[in-house]
Short mmCIF file of C-alpha atoms in Angstrom, two decimals:
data_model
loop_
_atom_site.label_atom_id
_atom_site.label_comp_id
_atom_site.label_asym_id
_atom_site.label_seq_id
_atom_site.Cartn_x
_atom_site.Cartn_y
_atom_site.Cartn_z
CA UNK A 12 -70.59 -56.44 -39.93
CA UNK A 13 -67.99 -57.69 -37.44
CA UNK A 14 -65.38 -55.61 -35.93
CA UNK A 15 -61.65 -56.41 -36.03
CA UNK A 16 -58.35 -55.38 -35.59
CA UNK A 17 -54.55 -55.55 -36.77
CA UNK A 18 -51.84 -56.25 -34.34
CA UNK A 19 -48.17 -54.43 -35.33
CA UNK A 20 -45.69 -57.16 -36.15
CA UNK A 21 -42.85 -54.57 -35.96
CA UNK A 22 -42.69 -53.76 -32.50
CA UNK A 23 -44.89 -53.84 -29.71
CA UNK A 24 -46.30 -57.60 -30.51
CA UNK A 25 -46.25 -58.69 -26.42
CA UNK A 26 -48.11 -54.86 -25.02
CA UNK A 27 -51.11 -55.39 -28.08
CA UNK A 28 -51.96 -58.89 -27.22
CA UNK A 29 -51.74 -58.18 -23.66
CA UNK A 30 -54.88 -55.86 -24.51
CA UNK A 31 -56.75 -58.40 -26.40
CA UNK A 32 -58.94 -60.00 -23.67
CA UNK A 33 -60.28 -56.36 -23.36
CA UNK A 34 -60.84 -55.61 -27.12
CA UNK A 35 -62.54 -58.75 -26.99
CA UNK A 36 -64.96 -57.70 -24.17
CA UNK A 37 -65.17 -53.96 -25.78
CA UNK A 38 -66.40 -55.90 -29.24
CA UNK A 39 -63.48 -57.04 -31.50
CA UNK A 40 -64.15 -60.51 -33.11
CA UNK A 41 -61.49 -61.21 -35.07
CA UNK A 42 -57.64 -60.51 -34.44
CA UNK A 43 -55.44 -60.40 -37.49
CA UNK A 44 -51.53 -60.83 -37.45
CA UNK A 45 -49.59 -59.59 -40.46
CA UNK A 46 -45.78 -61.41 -41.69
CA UNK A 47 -43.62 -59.23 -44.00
CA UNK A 48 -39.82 -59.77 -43.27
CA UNK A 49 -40.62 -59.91 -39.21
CA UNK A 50 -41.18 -62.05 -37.58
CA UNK A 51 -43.16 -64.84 -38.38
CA UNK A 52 -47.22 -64.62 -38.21
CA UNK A 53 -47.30 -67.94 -36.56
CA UNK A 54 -45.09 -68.01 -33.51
CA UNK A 55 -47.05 -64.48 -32.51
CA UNK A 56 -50.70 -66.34 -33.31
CA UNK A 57 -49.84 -69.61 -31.45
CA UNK A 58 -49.34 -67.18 -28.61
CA UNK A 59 -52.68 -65.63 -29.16
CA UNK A 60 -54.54 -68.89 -29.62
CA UNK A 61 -53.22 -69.28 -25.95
CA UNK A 62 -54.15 -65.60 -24.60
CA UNK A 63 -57.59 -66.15 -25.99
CA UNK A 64 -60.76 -67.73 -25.42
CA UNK A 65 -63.34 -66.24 -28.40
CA UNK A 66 -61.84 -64.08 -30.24
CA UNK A 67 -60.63 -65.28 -33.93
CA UNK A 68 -57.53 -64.89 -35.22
CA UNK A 69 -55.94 -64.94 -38.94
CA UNK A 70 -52.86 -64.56 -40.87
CA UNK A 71 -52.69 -61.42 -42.91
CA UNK A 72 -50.70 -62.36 -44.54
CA UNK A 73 -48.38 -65.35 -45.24
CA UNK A 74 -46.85 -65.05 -47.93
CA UNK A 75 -47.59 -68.14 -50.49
CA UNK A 76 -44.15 -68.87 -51.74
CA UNK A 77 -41.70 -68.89 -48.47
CA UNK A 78 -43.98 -72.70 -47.39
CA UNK A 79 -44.73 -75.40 -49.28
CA UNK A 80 -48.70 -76.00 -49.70
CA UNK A 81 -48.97 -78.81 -47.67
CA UNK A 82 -46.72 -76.73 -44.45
CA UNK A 83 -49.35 -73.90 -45.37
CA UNK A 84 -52.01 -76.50 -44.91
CA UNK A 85 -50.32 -78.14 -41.59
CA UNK A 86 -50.00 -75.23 -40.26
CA UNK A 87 -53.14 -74.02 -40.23
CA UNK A 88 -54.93 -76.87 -39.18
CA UNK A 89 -52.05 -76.45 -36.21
CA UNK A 90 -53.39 -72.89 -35.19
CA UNK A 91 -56.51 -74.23 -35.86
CA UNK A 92 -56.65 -77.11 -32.74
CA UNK A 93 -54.54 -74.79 -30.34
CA UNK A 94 -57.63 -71.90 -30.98
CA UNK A 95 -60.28 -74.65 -31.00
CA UNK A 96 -61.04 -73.99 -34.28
CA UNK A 97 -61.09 -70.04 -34.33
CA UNK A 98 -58.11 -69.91 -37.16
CA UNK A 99 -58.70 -68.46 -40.86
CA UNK A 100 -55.44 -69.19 -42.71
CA UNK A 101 -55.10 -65.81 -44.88
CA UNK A 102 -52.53 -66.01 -48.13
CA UNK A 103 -51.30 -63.61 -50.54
CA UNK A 104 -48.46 -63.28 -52.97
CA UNK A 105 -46.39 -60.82 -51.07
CA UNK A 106 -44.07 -58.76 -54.02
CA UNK A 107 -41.01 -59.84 -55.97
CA UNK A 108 -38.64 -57.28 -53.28
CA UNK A 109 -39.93 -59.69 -50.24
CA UNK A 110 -40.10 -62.74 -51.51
CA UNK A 111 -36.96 -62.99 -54.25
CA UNK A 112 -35.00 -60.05 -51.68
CA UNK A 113 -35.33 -61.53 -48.49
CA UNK A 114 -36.32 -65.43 -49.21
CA UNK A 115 -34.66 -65.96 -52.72
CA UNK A 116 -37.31 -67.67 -54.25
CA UNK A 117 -38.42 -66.81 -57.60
CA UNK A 118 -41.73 -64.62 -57.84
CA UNK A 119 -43.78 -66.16 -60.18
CA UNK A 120 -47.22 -67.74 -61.46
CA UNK A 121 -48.75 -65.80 -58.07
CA UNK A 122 -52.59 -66.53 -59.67
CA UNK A 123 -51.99 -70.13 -60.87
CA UNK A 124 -50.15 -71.20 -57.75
CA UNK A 125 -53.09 -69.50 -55.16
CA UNK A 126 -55.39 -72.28 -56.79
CA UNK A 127 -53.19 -75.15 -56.30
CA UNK A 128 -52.09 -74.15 -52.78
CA UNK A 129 -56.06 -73.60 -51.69
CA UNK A 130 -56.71 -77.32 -53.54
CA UNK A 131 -53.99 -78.99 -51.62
CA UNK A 132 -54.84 -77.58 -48.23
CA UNK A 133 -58.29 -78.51 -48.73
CA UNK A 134 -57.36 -82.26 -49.41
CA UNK A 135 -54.98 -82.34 -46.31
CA UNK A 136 -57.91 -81.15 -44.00
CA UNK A 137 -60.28 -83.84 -45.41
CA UNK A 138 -57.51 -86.46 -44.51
CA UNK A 139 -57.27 -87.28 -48.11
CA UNK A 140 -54.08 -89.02 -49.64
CA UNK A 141 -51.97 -85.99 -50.86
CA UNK A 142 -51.29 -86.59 -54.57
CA UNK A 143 -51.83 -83.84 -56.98
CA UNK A 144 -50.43 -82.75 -60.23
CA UNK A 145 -50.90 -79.30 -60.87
CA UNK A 146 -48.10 -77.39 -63.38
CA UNK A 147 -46.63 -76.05 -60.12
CA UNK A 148 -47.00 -78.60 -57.38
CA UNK A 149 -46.86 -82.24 -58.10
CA UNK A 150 -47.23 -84.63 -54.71
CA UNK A 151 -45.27 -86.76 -54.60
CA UNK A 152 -42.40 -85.09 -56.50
CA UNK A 153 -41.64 -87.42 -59.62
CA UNK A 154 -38.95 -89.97 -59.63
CA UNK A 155 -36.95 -87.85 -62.28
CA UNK A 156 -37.13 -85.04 -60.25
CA UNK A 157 -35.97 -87.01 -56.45
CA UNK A 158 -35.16 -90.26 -55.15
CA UNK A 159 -38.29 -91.75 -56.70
CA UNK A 160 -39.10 -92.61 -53.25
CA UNK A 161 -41.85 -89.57 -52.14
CA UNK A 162 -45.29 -91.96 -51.62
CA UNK A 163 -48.74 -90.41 -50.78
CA UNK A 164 -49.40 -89.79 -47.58
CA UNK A 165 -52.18 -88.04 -45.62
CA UNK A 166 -52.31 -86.12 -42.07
CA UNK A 167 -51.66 -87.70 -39.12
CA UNK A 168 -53.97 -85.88 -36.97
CA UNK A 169 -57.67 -85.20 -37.37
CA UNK A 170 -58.13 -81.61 -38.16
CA UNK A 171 -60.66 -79.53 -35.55
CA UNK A 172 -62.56 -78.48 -38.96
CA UNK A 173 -62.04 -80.09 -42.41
CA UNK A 174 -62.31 -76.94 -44.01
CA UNK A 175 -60.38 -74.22 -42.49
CA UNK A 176 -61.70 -70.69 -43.55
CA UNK A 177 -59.34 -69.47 -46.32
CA UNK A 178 -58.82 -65.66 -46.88
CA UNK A 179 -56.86 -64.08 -50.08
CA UNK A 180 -55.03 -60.48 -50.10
CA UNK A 181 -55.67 -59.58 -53.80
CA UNK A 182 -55.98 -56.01 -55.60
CA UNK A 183 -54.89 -57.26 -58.99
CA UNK A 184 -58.65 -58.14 -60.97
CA UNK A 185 -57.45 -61.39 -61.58
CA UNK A 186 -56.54 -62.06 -58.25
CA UNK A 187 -59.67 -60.47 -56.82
CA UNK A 188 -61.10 -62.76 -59.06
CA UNK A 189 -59.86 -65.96 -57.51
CA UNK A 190 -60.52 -64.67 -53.88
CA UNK A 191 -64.34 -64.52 -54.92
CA UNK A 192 -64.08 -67.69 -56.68
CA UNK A 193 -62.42 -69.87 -53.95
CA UNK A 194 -61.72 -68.05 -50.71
CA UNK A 195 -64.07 -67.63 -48.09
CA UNK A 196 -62.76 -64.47 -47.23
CA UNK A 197 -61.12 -61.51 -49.37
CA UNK A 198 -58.44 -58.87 -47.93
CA UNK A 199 -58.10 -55.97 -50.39
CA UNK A 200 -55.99 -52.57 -49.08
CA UNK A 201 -56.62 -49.27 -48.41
CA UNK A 202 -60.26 -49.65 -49.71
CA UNK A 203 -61.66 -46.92 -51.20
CA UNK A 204 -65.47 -47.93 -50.58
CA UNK A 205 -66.73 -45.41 -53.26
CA UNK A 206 -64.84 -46.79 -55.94
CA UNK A 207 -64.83 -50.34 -55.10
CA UNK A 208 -67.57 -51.22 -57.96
CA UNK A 209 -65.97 -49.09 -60.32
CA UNK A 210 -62.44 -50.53 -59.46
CA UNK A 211 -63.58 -54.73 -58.61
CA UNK A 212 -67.03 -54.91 -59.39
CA UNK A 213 -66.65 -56.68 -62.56
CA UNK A 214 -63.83 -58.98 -60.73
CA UNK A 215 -66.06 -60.51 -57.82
CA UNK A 216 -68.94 -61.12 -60.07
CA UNK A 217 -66.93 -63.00 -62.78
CA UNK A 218 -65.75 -64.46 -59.81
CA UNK A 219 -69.06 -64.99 -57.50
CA UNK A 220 -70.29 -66.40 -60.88
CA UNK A 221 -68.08 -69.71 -60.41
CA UNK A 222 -67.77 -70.14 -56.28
CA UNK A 223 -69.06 -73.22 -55.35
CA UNK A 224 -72.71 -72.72 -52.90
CA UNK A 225 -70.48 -74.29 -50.49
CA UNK A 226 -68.26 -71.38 -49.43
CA UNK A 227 -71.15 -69.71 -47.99
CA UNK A 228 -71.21 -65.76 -49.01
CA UNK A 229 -67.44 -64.40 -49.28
CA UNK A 230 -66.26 -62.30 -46.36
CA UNK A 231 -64.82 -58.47 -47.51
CA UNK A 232 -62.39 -57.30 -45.33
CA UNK A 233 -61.25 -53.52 -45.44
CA UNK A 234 -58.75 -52.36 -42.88
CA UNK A 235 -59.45 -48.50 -41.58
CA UNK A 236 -58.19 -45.91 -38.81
CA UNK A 237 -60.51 -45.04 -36.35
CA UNK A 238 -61.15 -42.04 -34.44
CA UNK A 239 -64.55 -40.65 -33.25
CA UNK A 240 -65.48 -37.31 -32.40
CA UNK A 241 -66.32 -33.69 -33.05
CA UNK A 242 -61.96 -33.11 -33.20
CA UNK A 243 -60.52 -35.25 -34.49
CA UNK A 244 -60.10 -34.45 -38.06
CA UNK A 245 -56.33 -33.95 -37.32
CA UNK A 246 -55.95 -37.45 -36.75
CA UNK A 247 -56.28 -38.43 -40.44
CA UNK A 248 -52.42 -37.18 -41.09
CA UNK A 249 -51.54 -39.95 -39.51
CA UNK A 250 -52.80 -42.21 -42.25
CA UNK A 251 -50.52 -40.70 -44.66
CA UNK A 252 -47.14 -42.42 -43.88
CA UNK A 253 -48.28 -45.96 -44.29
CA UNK A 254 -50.13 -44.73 -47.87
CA UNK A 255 -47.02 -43.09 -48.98
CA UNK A 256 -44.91 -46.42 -48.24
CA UNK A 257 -47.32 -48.50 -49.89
CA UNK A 258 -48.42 -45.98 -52.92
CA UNK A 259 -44.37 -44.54 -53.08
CA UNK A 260 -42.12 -47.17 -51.93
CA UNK A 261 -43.66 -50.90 -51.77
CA UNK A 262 -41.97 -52.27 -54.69
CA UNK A 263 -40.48 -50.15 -57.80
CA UNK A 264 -41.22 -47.98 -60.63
CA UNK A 265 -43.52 -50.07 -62.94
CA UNK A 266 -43.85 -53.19 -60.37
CA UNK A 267 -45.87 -51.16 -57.60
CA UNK A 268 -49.20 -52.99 -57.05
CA UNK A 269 -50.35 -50.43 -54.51
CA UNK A 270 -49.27 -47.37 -56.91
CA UNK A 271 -51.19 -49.02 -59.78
CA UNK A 272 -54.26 -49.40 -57.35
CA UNK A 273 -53.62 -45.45 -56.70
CA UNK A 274 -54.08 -44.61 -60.26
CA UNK A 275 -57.22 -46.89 -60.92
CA UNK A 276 -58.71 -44.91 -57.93
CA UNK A 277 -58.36 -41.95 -60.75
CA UNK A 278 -55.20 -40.59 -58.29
CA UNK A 279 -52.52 -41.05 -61.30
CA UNK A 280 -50.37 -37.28 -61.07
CA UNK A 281 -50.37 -38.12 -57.02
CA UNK A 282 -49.55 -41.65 -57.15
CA UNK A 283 -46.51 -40.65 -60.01
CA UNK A 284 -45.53 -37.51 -57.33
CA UNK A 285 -45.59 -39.83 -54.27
CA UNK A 286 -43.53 -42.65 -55.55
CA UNK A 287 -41.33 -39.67 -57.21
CA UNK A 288 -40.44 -38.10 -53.64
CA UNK A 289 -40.54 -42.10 -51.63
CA UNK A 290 -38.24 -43.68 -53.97
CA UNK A 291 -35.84 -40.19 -53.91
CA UNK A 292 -35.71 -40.35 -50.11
CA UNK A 293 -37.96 -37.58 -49.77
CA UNK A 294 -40.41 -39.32 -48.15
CA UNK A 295 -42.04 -36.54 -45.42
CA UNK A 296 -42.68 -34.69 -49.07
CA UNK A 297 -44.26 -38.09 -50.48
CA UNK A 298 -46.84 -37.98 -47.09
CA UNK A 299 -48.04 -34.30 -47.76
CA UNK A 300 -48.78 -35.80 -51.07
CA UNK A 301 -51.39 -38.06 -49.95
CA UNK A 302 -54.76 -36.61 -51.20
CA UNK A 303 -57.00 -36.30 -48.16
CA UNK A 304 -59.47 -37.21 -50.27
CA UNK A 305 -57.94 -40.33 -50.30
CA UNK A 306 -57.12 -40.42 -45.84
CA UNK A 307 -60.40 -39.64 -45.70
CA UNK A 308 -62.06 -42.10 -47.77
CA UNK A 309 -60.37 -45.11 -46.36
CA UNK A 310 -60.29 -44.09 -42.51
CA UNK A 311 -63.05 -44.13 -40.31
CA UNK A 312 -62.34 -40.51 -38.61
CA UNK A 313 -64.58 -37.88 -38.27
CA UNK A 314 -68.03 -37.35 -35.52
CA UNK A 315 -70.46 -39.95 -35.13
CA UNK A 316 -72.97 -38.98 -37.04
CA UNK A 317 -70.64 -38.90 -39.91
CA UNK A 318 -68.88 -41.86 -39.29
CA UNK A 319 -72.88 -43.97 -38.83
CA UNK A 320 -72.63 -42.77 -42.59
CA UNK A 321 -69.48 -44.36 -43.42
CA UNK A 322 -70.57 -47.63 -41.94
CA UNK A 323 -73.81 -47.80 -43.89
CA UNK A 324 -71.58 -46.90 -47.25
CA UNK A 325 -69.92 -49.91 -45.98
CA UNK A 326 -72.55 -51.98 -45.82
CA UNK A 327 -73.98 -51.15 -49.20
CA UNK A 328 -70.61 -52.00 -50.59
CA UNK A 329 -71.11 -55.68 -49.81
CA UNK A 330 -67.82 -55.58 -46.38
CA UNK A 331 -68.93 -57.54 -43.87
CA UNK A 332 -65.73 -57.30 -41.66
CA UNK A 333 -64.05 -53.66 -40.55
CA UNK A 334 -60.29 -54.16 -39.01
CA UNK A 335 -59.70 -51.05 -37.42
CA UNK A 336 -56.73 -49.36 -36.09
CA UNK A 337 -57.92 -47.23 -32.82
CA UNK A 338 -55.73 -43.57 -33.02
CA UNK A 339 -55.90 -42.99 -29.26
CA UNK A 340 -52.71 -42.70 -27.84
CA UNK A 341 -54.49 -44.05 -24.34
CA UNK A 342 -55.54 -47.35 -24.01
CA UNK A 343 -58.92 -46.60 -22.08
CA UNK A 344 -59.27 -44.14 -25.57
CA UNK A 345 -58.48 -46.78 -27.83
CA UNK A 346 -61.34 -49.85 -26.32
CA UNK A 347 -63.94 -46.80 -25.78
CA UNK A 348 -63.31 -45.94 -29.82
CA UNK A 349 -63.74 -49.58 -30.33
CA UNK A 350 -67.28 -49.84 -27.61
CA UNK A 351 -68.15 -46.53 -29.92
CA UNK A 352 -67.90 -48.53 -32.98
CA UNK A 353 -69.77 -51.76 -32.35
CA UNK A 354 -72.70 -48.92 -31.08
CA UNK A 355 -73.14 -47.70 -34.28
CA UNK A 356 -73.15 -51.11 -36.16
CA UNK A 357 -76.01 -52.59 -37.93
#
């Protein structure tokens, strides 16, 4: 199990990847950099792939629908030659208040279009002539639908690799689905390792069932706070304002991915009260609502003994990658959590 981490893309950016040279040395192997309406993921990774020497680095996420496949694919095959060929290119569908809100494009077909997008990118790192007709990407765009003057063309460049690792944020079954089907990696939230059978099981095997030998085994990602010691159980609170945004106010009533992942969790009174109090401006109320049941089960905070536990649980549970967000206010505190956790790894 490889360890990794998250850097903010709100603030801060410049300060965390000044400290990645020495969560590299303390054990981090993989560096992922999130795009919402920030700034972008790639300006910030381009600058990584140049602060770097090892360490890998991802997108998590970019969104599918604000780049057409094809940028999506020259893009990563971009970060991929400035990192020497560290880059995983990670996709998801964003929600309907990002991408028709802030980039007024329509939110639809997320499922359908994730499978053309992978195909194409795939085709423009083997160098291959892009033409494809899919029903929602057709290279090159149709006479009747242009100039009639679009011809096939493939990259320029020779890609570092030919297949760039791909990695899909999915909680939806169907989605989930795909990821195990096509992706080499999968990036569910707020994991819930106890449930995960219950709540995907059925998803990745349907999906495990048709991925080509190819792909190699699919990479679970979970993403976790981490604190380590005999005190620091208060540490878990501060969990609870990123699960209230995402459980309360990450979309609206009846379109809330993250609440409907709540409730399949069995948490359906506190993931009704939470988005109740978030989307009523009451949101301090919405974070007491939080079960800690729920904190505790996806953070990694508590002694070592009982966090040696949680990593095994892990394990059994088929993740293979932990991204972990150190709680020490102190540097030195945060890379000794991080030396602390690659100790206890199998």
């Amino acid at each position: 199990m490889r360890i990794g981490t998250t850097l903010a893309y709100s603030a801060g950016f410049k300060e965390a990847a000044a400290g990645l040279r020495d969560l590299e040395t303390a054990g981090v192997e993989i560096a992922f950099v999130a795009e919402a309406y920030s700034f972008d993921a790639v300006s910030q990774l381009g600058y990584l792939a140049g602060a770097t020497d090892r360490i890998h680095l991802a997108s998590a996420i970019l969104p599918i629908y604000t780049r057409t496949p094809t940028l999506l694919a020259m893009t990563a095959a971009g970060l991929d030659y400035v990192s020497d060929g560290r880059f995983t290119l990670g996709l998801g569908a964003s929600g309907p208040q990002v991408v028709e809100g802030f980039h007024g494009v329509p939110y639809d077909a997320p499922i359908a279009r994730t499978r053309e997008i992978v195909e194409i990118c795939r085709r423009v790192w083997r160098r291959e002539e892009v033409v494809y007709e899919g029903a929602h990407y057709e290279l090159p765009l149709p006479a009747d639908r242009g100039t009639g003057l679009g011809k096939p063309l493939k990259l320029i460049n020779h890609p570092v690799r030919d297949r760039i690792p791909i990695m899909l944020a999915a909680i939806g079954p169907k989605n989930v689905q795909l990821a195990a089907e096509v992706a080499e990696g999968w990036l569910p939230i707020f994991v819930h390792p106890g449930k995960l059978n219950e709540v995907w099981g059925e998803s990745l095997a349907a999906g495990q069932a048709r991925r080509a030998p190819e792909l190699g085994p699919l990479d679970i990602v979970v993403t976790m706070n981490l604190a380590i010691g005999d005190d620091v159980h208060h540490l878990l609170d501060r969990g609870r304002p990123q699960l209230a945004l995402y459980i309360g106010g990450m979309g609206a009533r009846g379109k809330n991915f993250y609440n409907g992942l709540a409730r399949r969790y069995g948490y359906e009174r506190e993931a009704e009260l939470i988005q109740e109090l978030y989307l009523s401006g009451r949101k301090r109320e919405a974070e007491a609502a939080v079960p800690e049941e729920l904190l505790r089960a996806t953070s990694l905070v508590g002694p070592k003994e009982y966090v040696t536990e949680r990593i095994a649980e892990l394990a059994e549970c088929g993740i293979t990658t932990v991204s972990v967000k150190p709680l020490a206010d102190d540097p030195a505190d945060r890379l000794a959590a991080i030396e602390q956790l690659r100790d206890l790894m199998p």
